[in-house]
């Protein structure tokens, strides 16, 4: 009897899986390394021979975007007039038009975004504070749209109202921490404004207080659940400890890591948390620094290139007295210095100091006397001086908690929707593999299950649809530049080009950003410049 029940459960589970996604019938990417075969080139369509999205496929995508936009605008005439949210309402449509303006630079798209912003700002209710489902989204998007249109007064008004929400974010003990409705969602709104309008538009102290509230909440629940050693930061929504991006741990952890942008360097550059040295910052052969390092106009120097307290390198990076550059420094053309840089013509250092792609120095990074840079130094994202999330907090709380989530992975590469759920069912952004994106190997494993089970019967949307699953491949391509990931993203886009023909479920808000057609258009638009793609309201 027990065996029969077990078989019935397996059959039921198999049937359920069949109902949740379509079998992927696509041939996977063919590695053409060392081969000149034209058949392999054709197999990798819609990529061209250089590994970029082909012009013919781009043309199809742009044509479909225009078609879907027309359908969307017509459908929105009957949408809920009071839904101002980013998730299913007017702010999401404004965000889509902001994206289209970013891609095309067409002023009409920016004006359309403004039309929807004006509509949303008239109907805010103050009941929720997140970017996706609360007032923070309309106010943040409103501030950005007005900023781009140079409506300074209106932009500042939106910004002031956004920051005022912080008091309830900090004081409301019943407020959740997750992305969709909670503190992480408010945190994203602040970070989004800083990305679009300038690094210090929202003061660092404001952001730090929100981060502290999220950390304190996570520590408290972990202690209550007696999981401090295994998972130092623990969060729940409606008394359930979810793991996914929308309601769960990965969404919160991901947002905490966004507060500490990754300091990326080229392979081979290694280092430890206890970076120590002598007062002289000394370069050695083969030290590689990337072109993203920019020097501000106030950088001044004497013939001996002595650092003073006013030596400025990117917003917030201060180099204190004692900085010396040794003879024979050679800098490649990728290093750009602004017009006001003053000094002698003989800027010299150690042999073969090369500036190469990959290093980003983030605001707030301070280099003090005693730092010695040696060959093969790699500074990792969670060990940054001057970060808003201190290195010890990242190493003692955030990182172990992420590892705890990693160990919940199924053999398939997918993740459960919550700690109490052992079912390997959901493969979508809000629950499952697409929300887990910390370590590159783990992300790659997640992408395999998404490639197999990511064409969803729920529809084409972002939250629980095929377009949302397609973003994982754009994220991986952006980080690795591996053609396979771009190819797979294009195959998910190709599926979306046949919008409405697969017999998928029709969502409740069929034209919205996160459930419907607007999200599909957003995903398709990212193929124009996949190197700069971002999942809306999540990635920065």
Short mmCIF file of C-alpha atoms in Angstrom, two decimals:
data_model
loop_
_atom_site.label_atom_id
_atom_site.label_comp_id
_atom_site.label_asym_id
_atom_site.label_seq_id
_atom_site.Cartn_x
_atom_site.Cartn_y
_atom_site.Cartn_z
CA UNK A 1 0.00 0.00 0.00
CA UNK A 2 2.83 2.36 0.95
CA UNK A 3 4.60 1.73 -2.36
CA UNK A 4 1.40 2.47 -4.26
CA UNK A 5 0.95 5.78 -2.41
CA UNK A 6 4.58 6.67 -3.12
CA UNK A 7 4.11 5.95 -6.82
CA UNK A 8 0.94 8.04 -6.89
CA UNK A 9 2.80 10.93 -5.27
CA UNK A 10 5.59 10.67 -7.83
CA UNK A 11 3.07 10.60 -10.68
CA UNK A 12 1.20 13.55 -9.22
CA UNK A 13 4.46 15.48 -8.84
CA UNK A 14 5.44 14.67 -12.42
CA UNK A 15 2.06 15.78 -13.72
CA UNK A 16 2.34 19.00 -11.71
CA UNK A 17 5.77 19.75 -13.15
CA UNK A 18 4.40 19.16 -16.65
CA UNK A 19 1.68 21.69 -15.93
CA UNK A 20 4.09 24.33 -14.63
CA UNK A 21 6.47 24.60 -17.56
CA UNK A 22 6.92 23.71 -21.21
CA UNK A 23 9.68 21.31 -22.18
CA UNK A 24 12.60 23.21 -23.67
CA UNK A 25 12.91 21.99 -27.26
CA UNK A 26 15.80 24.32 -28.15
CA UNK A 27 19.23 23.07 -29.06
CA UNK A 28 21.72 24.58 -26.63
CA UNK A 29 24.65 26.81 -27.57
CA UNK A 30 27.37 25.16 -29.67
CA UNK A 31 30.90 26.15 -28.69
CA UNK A 32 32.61 27.14 -31.94
CA UNK A 33 36.12 27.41 -30.52
CA UNK A 34 38.59 26.30 -33.15
CA UNK A 35 35.92 25.56 -35.72
CA UNK A 36 34.98 27.41 -38.85
CA UNK A 37 31.91 25.34 -39.56
CA UNK A 38 29.06 27.33 -41.00
CA UNK A 39 26.58 24.79 -39.64
CA UNK A 40 27.68 25.58 -36.08
CA UNK A 41 27.32 29.29 -36.79
CA UNK A 42 23.76 28.74 -37.95
CA UNK A 43 23.08 26.59 -34.88
CA UNK A 44 23.92 29.55 -32.66
CA UNK A 45 21.48 31.92 -34.26
CA UNK A 46 20.28 34.45 -33.19
CA UNK A 47 23.91 35.31 -32.35
CA UNK A 48 26.17 36.51 -35.13
CA UNK A 49 29.70 35.29 -35.80
CA UNK A 50 31.08 37.79 -33.26
CA UNK A 51 28.85 36.44 -30.52
CA UNK A 52 26.54 39.46 -30.47
CA UNK A 53 22.79 39.55 -31.00
CA UNK A 54 22.38 39.52 -34.77
CA UNK A 55 20.94 42.51 -36.62
CA UNK A 56 18.14 40.39 -38.05
CA UNK A 57 17.06 39.20 -34.60
CA UNK A 58 17.29 42.74 -33.20
CA UNK A 59 14.97 43.84 -35.99
CA UNK A 60 12.44 41.17 -35.00
CA UNK A 61 12.68 42.20 -31.36
CA UNK A 62 12.17 45.89 -32.09
CA UNK A 63 9.18 45.11 -34.28
CA UNK A 64 7.64 43.00 -31.52
CA UNK A 65 8.26 45.71 -28.94
CA UNK A 66 6.28 48.20 -31.05
CA UNK A 67 3.48 45.69 -31.50
CA UNK A 68 3.28 44.84 -27.79
CA UNK A 69 3.42 48.52 -26.79
CA UNK A 70 0.37 49.23 -28.93
CA UNK A 71 -1.49 46.29 -27.38
CA UNK A 72 -0.41 47.36 -23.91
CA UNK A 73 -1.54 50.97 -24.29
CA UNK A 74 -4.91 49.82 -25.57
CA UNK A 75 -5.30 47.34 -22.74
CA UNK A 76 -4.33 49.88 -20.07
CA UNK A 77 -7.45 51.86 -20.88
CA UNK A 78 -9.38 49.37 -18.78
CA UNK A 79 -6.74 48.90 -16.04
CA UNK A 80 -7.38 49.75 -12.39
CA UNK A 81 -7.15 53.57 -12.20
CA UNK A 82 -6.14 53.44 -8.52
CA UNK A 83 -3.23 51.00 -8.82
CA UNK A 84 -0.16 53.23 -8.54
CA UNK A 85 2.31 50.41 -7.78
CA UNK A 86 5.43 49.47 -9.67
CA UNK A 87 4.45 45.82 -9.50
CA UNK A 88 1.07 45.91 -11.26
CA UNK A 89 0.21 49.59 -11.65
CA UNK A 90 1.06 52.88 -13.33
CA UNK A 91 4.55 53.30 -11.86
CA UNK A 92 5.61 50.06 -13.53
CA UNK A 93 4.53 51.48 -16.88
CA UNK A 94 6.46 54.68 -16.17
CA UNK A 95 9.51 52.57 -15.36
CA UNK A 96 9.14 50.74 -18.67
CA UNK A 97 9.10 54.01 -20.61
CA UNK A 98 12.16 55.18 -18.68
CA UNK A 99 13.87 52.01 -19.85
CA UNK A 100 12.80 52.57 -23.45
CA UNK A 101 14.12 56.13 -23.25
CA UNK A 102 17.44 54.81 -21.95
CA UNK A 103 17.66 52.46 -24.93
CA UNK A 104 16.46 54.82 -27.66
CA UNK A 105 16.97 58.34 -26.23
CA UNK A 106 13.60 59.22 -27.75
CA UNK A 107 12.10 62.17 -25.89
CA UNK A 108 8.59 60.83 -26.47
CA UNK A 109 9.33 57.88 -24.19
CA UNK A 110 10.47 60.19 -21.39
CA UNK A 111 7.36 62.31 -21.82
CA UNK A 112 5.22 59.19 -21.65
CA UNK A 113 6.94 58.22 -18.42
CA UNK A 114 6.08 61.66 -17.04
CA UNK A 115 2.42 61.20 -17.96
CA UNK A 116 2.23 58.04 -15.87
CA UNK A 117 4.24 59.58 -13.02
CA UNK A 118 1.76 62.46 -12.75
CA UNK A 119 -1.07 59.96 -12.62
CA UNK A 120 0.54 57.97 -9.80
CA UNK A 121 1.49 60.92 -7.61
CA UNK A 122 -2.15 61.97 -7.39
CA UNK A 123 -3.30 58.68 -5.86
CA UNK A 124 -0.66 57.67 -3.29
CA UNK A 125 -2.14 56.38 -0.04
CA UNK A 126 0.82 56.14 2.33
CA UNK A 127 -0.04 52.62 3.46
CA UNK A 128 3.03 50.82 2.09
CA UNK A 129 6.66 51.90 1.78
CA UNK A 130 8.40 49.58 -0.70
CA UNK A 131 9.50 50.31 -4.26
CA UNK A 132 7.39 47.58 -5.84
CA UNK A 133 4.13 47.90 -3.92
CA UNK A 134 4.28 51.12 -1.91
CA UNK A 135 4.70 54.88 -2.13
CA UNK A 136 8.49 54.63 -2.41
CA UNK A 137 8.28 53.38 -6.00
CA UNK A 138 6.20 56.23 -7.44
CA UNK A 139 8.20 58.83 -5.51
CA UNK A 140 11.58 57.42 -6.57
CA UNK A 141 10.57 57.05 -10.22
CA UNK A 142 8.95 60.49 -10.09
CA UNK A 143 12.14 62.05 -8.75
CA UNK A 144 14.17 60.41 -11.53
CA UNK A 145 11.80 61.34 -14.36
CA UNK A 146 11.61 64.98 -13.26
CA UNK A 147 15.39 65.01 -12.81
CA UNK A 148 15.92 63.84 -16.39
CA UNK A 149 13.51 66.52 -17.60
CA UNK A 150 15.35 69.10 -15.45
CA UNK A 151 12.25 69.84 -13.41
CA UNK A 152 14.36 70.53 -10.34
CA UNK A 153 11.60 71.63 -7.97
CA UNK A 154 9.32 68.70 -8.76
CA UNK A 155 12.20 66.22 -8.51
CA UNK A 156 13.25 67.57 -5.11
CA UNK A 157 9.66 67.41 -3.85
CA UNK A 158 9.45 63.71 -4.76
CA UNK A 159 12.82 63.11 -3.13
CA UNK A 160 11.81 64.88 0.09
CA UNK A 161 8.61 62.86 0.32
CA UNK A 162 10.55 59.66 -0.31
CA UNK A 163 13.01 60.31 2.52
CA UNK A 164 10.15 61.17 4.89
CA UNK A 165 8.95 57.58 4.58
CA UNK A 166 12.05 56.50 6.47
CA UNK A 167 10.51 57.29 9.86
CA UNK A 168 7.81 54.64 9.45
CA UNK A 169 10.32 52.20 7.96
CA UNK A 170 12.43 52.47 11.11
CA UNK A 171 9.66 52.72 13.70
CA UNK A 172 7.09 50.18 12.50
CA UNK A 173 7.93 46.96 14.33
CA UNK A 174 5.34 45.06 12.30
CA UNK A 175 6.93 45.97 8.97
CA UNK A 176 8.50 43.03 7.14
CA UNK A 177 12.00 43.14 5.68
CA UNK A 178 11.41 41.51 2.30
CA UNK A 179 11.65 43.18 -1.08
CA UNK A 180 8.03 43.22 -2.19
CA UNK A 181 6.49 44.98 0.82
CA UNK A 182 9.24 45.60 3.36
CA UNK A 183 12.40 47.42 4.32
CA UNK A 184 14.53 45.89 1.56
CA UNK A 185 12.03 47.34 -0.91
CA UNK A 186 12.45 50.79 0.61
CA UNK A 187 16.22 50.36 0.57
CA UNK A 188 16.09 49.65 -3.16
CA UNK A 189 14.20 52.92 -3.73
CA UNK A 190 17.00 54.88 -2.04
CA UNK A 191 19.73 53.07 -3.96
CA UNK A 192 17.84 53.46 -7.24
CA UNK A 193 17.62 57.24 -6.78
CA UNK A 194 21.34 57.43 -6.07
CA UNK A 195 22.15 55.39 -9.15
CA UNK A 196 20.02 57.56 -11.43
CA UNK A 197 20.57 61.00 -9.90
CA UNK A 198 24.00 60.89 -8.31
CA UNK A 199 25.70 58.95 -5.54
CA UNK A 200 24.92 61.32 -2.67
CA UNK A 201 21.40 62.35 -3.64
CA UNK A 202 20.16 60.34 -0.65
CA UNK A 203 22.54 60.84 2.26
CA UNK A 204 24.60 57.88 3.37
CA UNK A 205 23.30 58.18 6.93
CA UNK A 206 19.74 57.67 5.69
CA UNK A 207 20.72 54.49 3.86
CA UNK A 208 22.82 53.23 6.78
CA UNK A 209 19.92 53.54 9.22
CA UNK A 210 17.69 51.43 6.98
CA UNK A 211 20.43 48.83 6.60
CA UNK A 212 20.87 48.73 10.39
CA UNK A 213 17.15 48.16 10.87
CA UNK A 214 17.22 45.24 8.40
CA UNK A 215 20.26 43.72 10.12
CA UNK A 216 18.78 44.11 13.61
CA UNK A 217 15.55 42.48 12.52
CA UNK A 218 17.39 39.53 10.98
CA UNK A 219 19.58 39.01 14.04
CA UNK A 220 16.55 39.11 16.33
CA UNK A 221 14.59 36.43 14.48
CA UNK A 222 17.69 34.25 14.16
CA UNK A 223 18.16 34.39 17.92
CA UNK A 224 14.49 33.62 18.55
CA UNK A 225 14.70 30.61 16.22
CA UNK A 226 18.01 29.52 17.78
CA UNK A 227 19.77 29.59 14.41
CA UNK A 228 22.42 32.20 15.20
CA UNK A 229 25.34 29.91 14.35
CA UNK A 230 23.83 28.44 11.17
CA UNK A 231 21.99 31.48 9.78
CA UNK A 232 22.86 34.70 11.68
CA UNK A 233 20.29 36.70 9.66
CA UNK A 234 16.83 35.18 9.36
CA UNK A 235 13.66 36.76 7.99
CA UNK A 236 10.06 35.72 7.55
CA UNK A 237 6.93 36.94 5.84
CA UNK A 238 3.53 35.91 7.18
CA UNK A 239 5.32 33.58 9.64
CA UNK A 240 7.04 31.70 6.83
CA UNK A 241 10.76 31.84 6.07
CA UNK A 242 10.85 32.22 2.29
CA UNK A 243 14.05 31.93 0.27
CA UNK A 244 13.18 33.62 -3.03
CA UNK A 245 13.80 37.14 -4.27
CA UNK A 246 10.37 38.69 -3.75
CA UNK A 247 9.48 37.58 -0.22
CA UNK A 248 12.57 35.82 0.99
CA UNK A 249 16.12 35.73 2.18
CA UNK A 250 17.90 36.00 -1.17
CA UNK A 251 16.10 39.22 -2.04
CA UNK A 252 17.09 40.77 1.29
CA UNK A 253 20.68 39.53 1.18
CA UNK A 254 21.03 40.69 -2.42
CA UNK A 255 19.86 44.18 -1.49
CA UNK A 256 22.28 44.36 1.44
CA UNK A 257 25.08 43.51 -0.96
CA UNK A 258 23.95 46.29 -3.30
CA UNK A 259 24.71 48.76 -0.53
CA UNK A 260 28.28 47.53 -0.76
CA UNK A 261 28.90 47.50 -4.54
CA UNK A 262 31.41 44.90 -5.60
CA UNK A 263 35.00 46.04 -6.04
CA UNK A 264 35.78 44.01 -9.14
CA UNK A 265 39.27 43.27 -10.33
CA UNK A 266 40.86 41.04 -12.92
CA UNK A 267 41.63 37.37 -12.20
CA UNK A 268 44.77 36.82 -10.14
CA UNK A 269 44.45 39.86 -7.92
CA UNK A 270 44.18 38.48 -4.40
CA UNK A 271 43.97 39.80 -0.88
CA UNK A 272 42.68 39.17 2.63
CA UNK A 273 40.54 41.08 5.13
CA UNK A 274 43.65 42.13 7.04
CA UNK A 275 45.21 44.20 4.30
CA UNK A 276 48.25 45.75 6.00
CA UNK A 277 51.40 47.47 4.87
CA UNK A 278 53.76 50.36 5.30
CA UNK A 279 52.92 54.08 4.86
CA UNK A 280 54.27 54.00 1.33
CA UNK A 281 51.73 52.79 -1.25
CA UNK A 282 54.10 50.99 -3.57
CA UNK A 283 53.28 49.48 -6.94
CA UNK A 284 54.91 46.30 -8.14
CA UNK A 285 55.15 44.67 -11.59
CA UNK A 286 51.93 43.40 -13.13
CA UNK A 287 49.59 45.20 -10.73
CA UNK A 288 46.38 45.51 -12.74
CA UNK A 289 43.87 48.28 -12.26
CA UNK A 290 40.77 48.80 -14.39
CA UNK A 291 39.47 51.69 -16.54
CA UNK A 292 36.45 52.25 -14.32
CA UNK A 293 38.75 54.07 -11.86
CA UNK A 294 38.20 57.75 -12.53
CA UNK A 295 40.09 60.70 -11.10
CA UNK A 296 38.15 63.85 -10.29
CA UNK A 297 39.05 67.37 -11.53
CA UNK A 298 40.46 68.43 -8.13
CA UNK A 299 43.40 66.02 -8.18
CA UNK A 300 46.57 68.07 -7.80
CA UNK A 301 50.18 67.12 -7.27
CA UNK A 302 53.68 68.51 -6.85
CA UNK A 303 56.75 67.39 -8.81
CA UNK A 304 57.26 64.64 -6.19
CA UNK A 305 53.57 63.59 -6.45
CA UNK A 306 53.03 63.82 -2.70
CA UNK A 307 49.47 63.06 -1.54
CA UNK A 308 47.66 65.64 0.57
CA UNK A 309 44.31 65.39 2.42
CA UNK A 310 42.59 66.98 -0.56
CA UNK A 311 43.73 64.38 -3.07
CA UNK A 312 40.42 63.15 -4.54
CA UNK A 313 39.91 59.90 -6.44
CA UNK A 314 36.24 59.28 -7.40
CA UNK A 315 33.50 60.59 -5.08
CA UNK A 316 34.35 59.67 -1.49
CA UNK A 317 37.79 58.08 -2.09
CA UNK A 318 40.42 60.01 -0.14
CA UNK A 319 44.10 59.19 -0.11
CA UNK A 320 45.85 60.52 2.99
CA UNK A 321 49.35 62.05 3.23
CA UNK A 322 52.27 59.88 2.34
CA UNK A 323 51.20 58.51 -1.01
CA UNK A 324 54.25 58.02 -3.22
CA UNK A 325 54.42 56.62 -6.71
CA UNK A 326 57.77 55.06 -7.56
CA UNK A 327 59.70 55.35 -10.86
CA UNK A 328 58.71 53.83 -14.19
CA UNK A 329 54.93 53.88 -13.83
CA UNK A 330 53.33 53.30 -17.22
CA UNK A 331 49.60 53.81 -17.60
CA UNK A 332 47.68 52.58 -20.63
CA UNK A 333 45.19 54.70 -22.63
CA UNK A 334 42.24 53.15 -20.75
CA UNK A 335 42.98 55.30 -17.67
CA UNK A 336 41.14 58.58 -18.03
CA UNK A 337 42.04 61.66 -16.03
CA UNK A 338 39.93 64.82 -16.10
CA UNK A 339 41.21 68.12 -17.54
CA UNK A 340 42.17 69.75 -14.22
CA UNK A 341 44.71 67.10 -13.22
CA UNK A 342 47.95 68.94 -12.53
CA UNK A 343 51.44 67.60 -12.03
CA UNK A 344 54.78 67.08 -13.71
CA UNK A 345 55.23 65.21 -16.97
CA UNK A 346 57.31 62.47 -15.33
CA UNK A 347 54.60 60.43 -13.58
CA UNK A 348 56.62 57.33 -12.82
CA UNK A 349 56.15 54.05 -10.99
CA UNK A 350 57.14 50.43 -11.13
CA UNK A 351 57.60 48.55 -14.42
CA UNK A 352 54.58 47.35 -16.35
CA UNK A 353 51.87 48.77 -14.09
CA UNK A 354 48.86 48.17 -16.32
CA UNK A 355 45.35 49.52 -16.18
CA UNK A 356 42.91 46.81 -17.28
CA UNK A 357 39.12 46.35 -17.27
CA UNK A 358 37.27 45.32 -14.14
CA UNK A 359 38.12 47.45 -11.08
CA UNK A 360 35.44 49.72 -9.71
CA UNK A 361 36.22 51.99 -6.79
CA UNK A 362 33.04 52.80 -4.94
CA UNK A 363 31.97 55.91 -3.00
CA UNK A 364 33.14 55.98 0.60
CA UNK A 365 36.31 53.94 0.03
CA UNK A 366 39.18 55.43 2.04
CA UNK A 367 42.81 54.49 1.58
CA UNK A 368 44.91 55.34 4.63
CA UNK A 369 48.67 55.27 5.32
CA UNK A 370 49.86 51.72 5.83
CA UNK A 371 48.35 50.18 2.72
CA UNK A 372 50.87 48.26 0.64
CA UNK A 373 49.61 46.93 -2.68
CA UNK A 374 51.42 43.78 -3.75
CA UNK A 375 51.20 41.52 -6.79
CA UNK A 376 48.07 39.39 -7.18
CA UNK A 377 45.93 41.39 -4.74
CA UNK A 378 42.23 40.63 -5.17
CA UNK A 379 39.87 42.79 -3.15
CA UNK A 380 36.57 40.93 -2.78
CA UNK A 381 33.14 42.58 -2.71
CA UNK A 382 32.60 41.86 1.00
CA UNK A 383 35.92 43.25 2.24
CA UNK A 384 35.77 46.92 1.40
CA UNK A 385 37.09 49.72 3.60
CA UNK A 386 34.55 52.49 4.16
CA UNK A 387 31.55 50.47 2.98
CA UNK A 388 28.15 51.26 4.48
CA UNK A 389 27.88 47.62 5.53
CA UNK A 390 31.06 47.02 7.58
CA UNK A 391 33.32 44.16 6.53
CA UNK A 392 32.86 42.36 9.85
CA UNK A 393 29.07 42.45 9.44
CA UNK A 394 29.37 41.03 5.94
CA UNK A 395 31.74 38.27 7.01
CA UNK A 396 30.01 37.39 10.30
CA UNK A 397 26.35 37.78 9.36
CA UNK A 398 25.58 38.17 5.66
CA UNK A 399 27.99 35.66 4.16
CA UNK A 400 27.19 32.76 6.56
CA UNK A 401 23.49 33.38 6.00
CA UNK A 402 23.95 33.20 2.23
CA UNK A 403 25.90 29.97 2.65
CA UNK A 404 23.03 28.60 4.73
CA UNK A 405 20.68 29.26 1.82
CA UNK A 406 23.13 27.69 -0.64
CA UNK A 407 23.08 24.45 1.30
CA UNK A 408 19.32 24.20 0.78
CA UNK A 409 19.78 23.68 -2.95
CA UNK A 410 18.16 20.66 -4.56
CA UNK A 411 20.20 18.30 -6.71
CA UNK A 412 18.44 19.79 -9.72
CA UNK A 413 20.04 23.17 -9.02
CA UNK A 414 16.76 24.71 -7.90
CA UNK A 415 15.91 26.04 -4.44
CA UNK A 416 12.83 25.53 -2.26
CA UNK A 417 10.41 28.43 -1.95
CA UNK A 418 10.77 28.39 1.85
CA UNK A 419 12.74 26.63 4.59
CA UNK A 420 9.72 24.51 5.47
CA UNK A 421 9.01 23.47 1.87
CA UNK A 422 10.90 20.48 0.48
CA UNK A 423 9.18 20.49 -2.90
CA UNK A 424 11.28 21.17 -6.01
CA UNK A 425 8.45 22.85 -7.95
CA UNK A 426 8.85 26.57 -8.52
CA UNK A 427 11.34 27.99 -11.02
CA UNK A 428 10.53 31.70 -11.14
CA UNK A 429 11.97 35.00 -9.95
CA UNK A 430 9.77 35.37 -6.85
CA UNK A 431 10.39 31.77 -5.67
CA UNK A 432 13.19 29.44 -6.71
CA UNK A 433 16.48 29.51 -8.55
CA UNK A 434 16.27 32.89 -10.37
CA UNK A 435 16.48 34.82 -7.08
CA UNK A 436 19.75 33.23 -5.93
CA UNK A 437 22.70 35.13 -7.37
CA UNK A 438 25.66 35.48 -5.02
CA UNK A 439 28.36 33.12 -6.14
CA UNK A 440 29.05 32.67 -9.81
CA UNK A 441 29.16 28.87 -9.68
CA UNK A 442 25.87 28.77 -7.80
CA UNK A 443 24.32 31.17 -10.29
CA UNK A 444 25.53 29.01 -13.15
CA UNK A 445 23.99 25.92 -11.53
CA UNK A 446 20.73 27.81 -11.12
CA UNK A 447 20.80 28.75 -14.77
CA UNK A 448 20.85 25.10 -15.83
CA UNK A 449 17.55 24.32 -14.13
CA UNK A 450 16.09 27.55 -15.53
CA UNK A 451 17.20 26.58 -19.04
CA UNK A 452 15.39 23.25 -18.67
CA UNK A 453 12.30 24.38 -16.73
CA UNK A 454 12.05 28.13 -17.27
CA UNK A 455 9.48 28.38 -20.09
CA UNK A 456 6.53 28.79 -17.76
CA UNK A 457 2.87 28.08 -18.37
CA UNK A 458 2.03 30.95 -16.01
CA UNK A 459 2.85 33.41 -18.78
CA UNK A 460 5.48 35.77 -20.09
CA UNK A 461 5.88 38.17 -17.16
CA UNK A 462 8.75 39.07 -14.85
CA UNK A 463 7.67 37.81 -11.44
CA UNK A 464 6.51 34.32 -12.35
CA UNK A 465 6.91 34.14 -16.11
CA UNK A 466 9.32 33.36 -18.90
CA UNK A 467 10.70 36.90 -19.29
CA UNK A 468 11.71 37.03 -15.63
CA UNK A 469 13.53 33.73 -15.99
CA UNK A 470 15.32 35.02 -19.07
CA UNK A 471 16.99 37.74 -17.00
CA UNK A 472 19.24 35.21 -15.24
CA UNK A 473 21.05 34.63 -18.52
CA UNK A 474 21.49 38.36 -19.11
CA UNK A 475 22.90 38.68 -15.58
CA UNK A 476 25.34 35.84 -16.17
CA UNK A 477 26.34 37.23 -19.56
CA UNK A 478 26.94 40.65 -18.05
CA UNK A 479 29.33 39.16 -15.52
CA UNK A 480 31.08 36.48 -17.58
CA UNK A 481 30.70 37.61 -21.22
CA UNK A 482 30.17 33.94 -22.10
CA UNK A 483 28.23 33.64 -25.35
CA UNK A 484 26.23 30.69 -24.06
CA UNK A 485 24.34 32.91 -21.62
CA UNK A 486 23.49 35.52 -24.25
CA UNK A 487 22.37 32.75 -26.60
CA UNK A 488 20.04 31.37 -23.93
CA UNK A 489 18.66 34.83 -23.15
CA UNK A 490 17.87 35.20 -26.85
CA UNK A 491 16.05 31.87 -26.86
CA UNK A 492 13.85 33.05 -23.99
CA UNK A 493 13.27 36.26 -25.94
CA UNK A 494 12.46 34.23 -29.03
CA UNK A 495 9.76 32.45 -27.03
CA UNK A 496 8.35 35.83 -26.00
CA UNK A 497 8.21 36.95 -29.63
CA UNK A 498 5.36 34.45 -29.99
CA UNK A 499 3.51 36.14 -27.14
CA UNK A 500 0.05 34.69 -26.61
CA UNK A 501 0.40 31.63 -28.85
CA UNK A 502 1.48 29.02 -26.28
CA UNK A 503 -1.75 28.68 -24.34
CA UNK A 504 -0.29 30.23 -21.19
CA UNK A 505 -2.36 31.42 -18.28
CA UNK A 506 -3.60 35.02 -18.58
CA UNK A 507 -2.47 37.01 -15.52
CA UNK A 508 -4.81 39.09 -13.38
CA UNK A 509 -3.11 42.32 -14.55
CA UNK A 510 -2.18 41.31 -18.10
CA UNK A 511 -0.51 44.60 -19.10
CA UNK A 512 1.46 45.33 -15.92
CA UNK A 513 5.22 45.34 -15.41
CA UNK A 514 5.64 42.35 -13.13
CA UNK A 515 2.71 40.17 -14.16
CA UNK A 516 2.09 41.06 -17.76
CA UNK A 517 3.04 42.50 -21.10
CA UNK A 518 5.04 45.51 -19.89
CA UNK A 519 7.54 43.19 -18.23
CA UNK A 520 7.97 41.22 -21.43
CA UNK A 521 8.67 44.42 -23.35
CA UNK A 522 11.19 45.43 -20.68
CA UNK A 523 13.03 42.12 -21.06
CA UNK A 524 13.06 42.33 -24.85
CA UNK A 525 14.40 45.89 -24.74
CA UNK A 526 17.44 44.76 -22.73
CA UNK A 527 18.72 42.75 -25.70
CA UNK A 528 19.71 45.99 -27.41
CA UNK A 529 22.54 46.45 -24.91
CA UNK A 530 22.80 43.25 -22.84
CA UNK A 531 26.08 44.32 -21.26
CA UNK A 532 24.14 46.98 -19.31
CA UNK A 533 20.99 44.97 -18.59
CA UNK A 534 19.30 45.06 -15.17
CA UNK A 535 16.29 43.26 -13.76
CA UNK A 536 13.91 46.16 -12.95
CA UNK A 537 13.31 47.02 -9.29
CA UNK A 538 15.93 44.49 -8.24
CA UNK A 539 19.35 44.84 -9.85
CA UNK A 540 21.28 48.11 -9.82
#
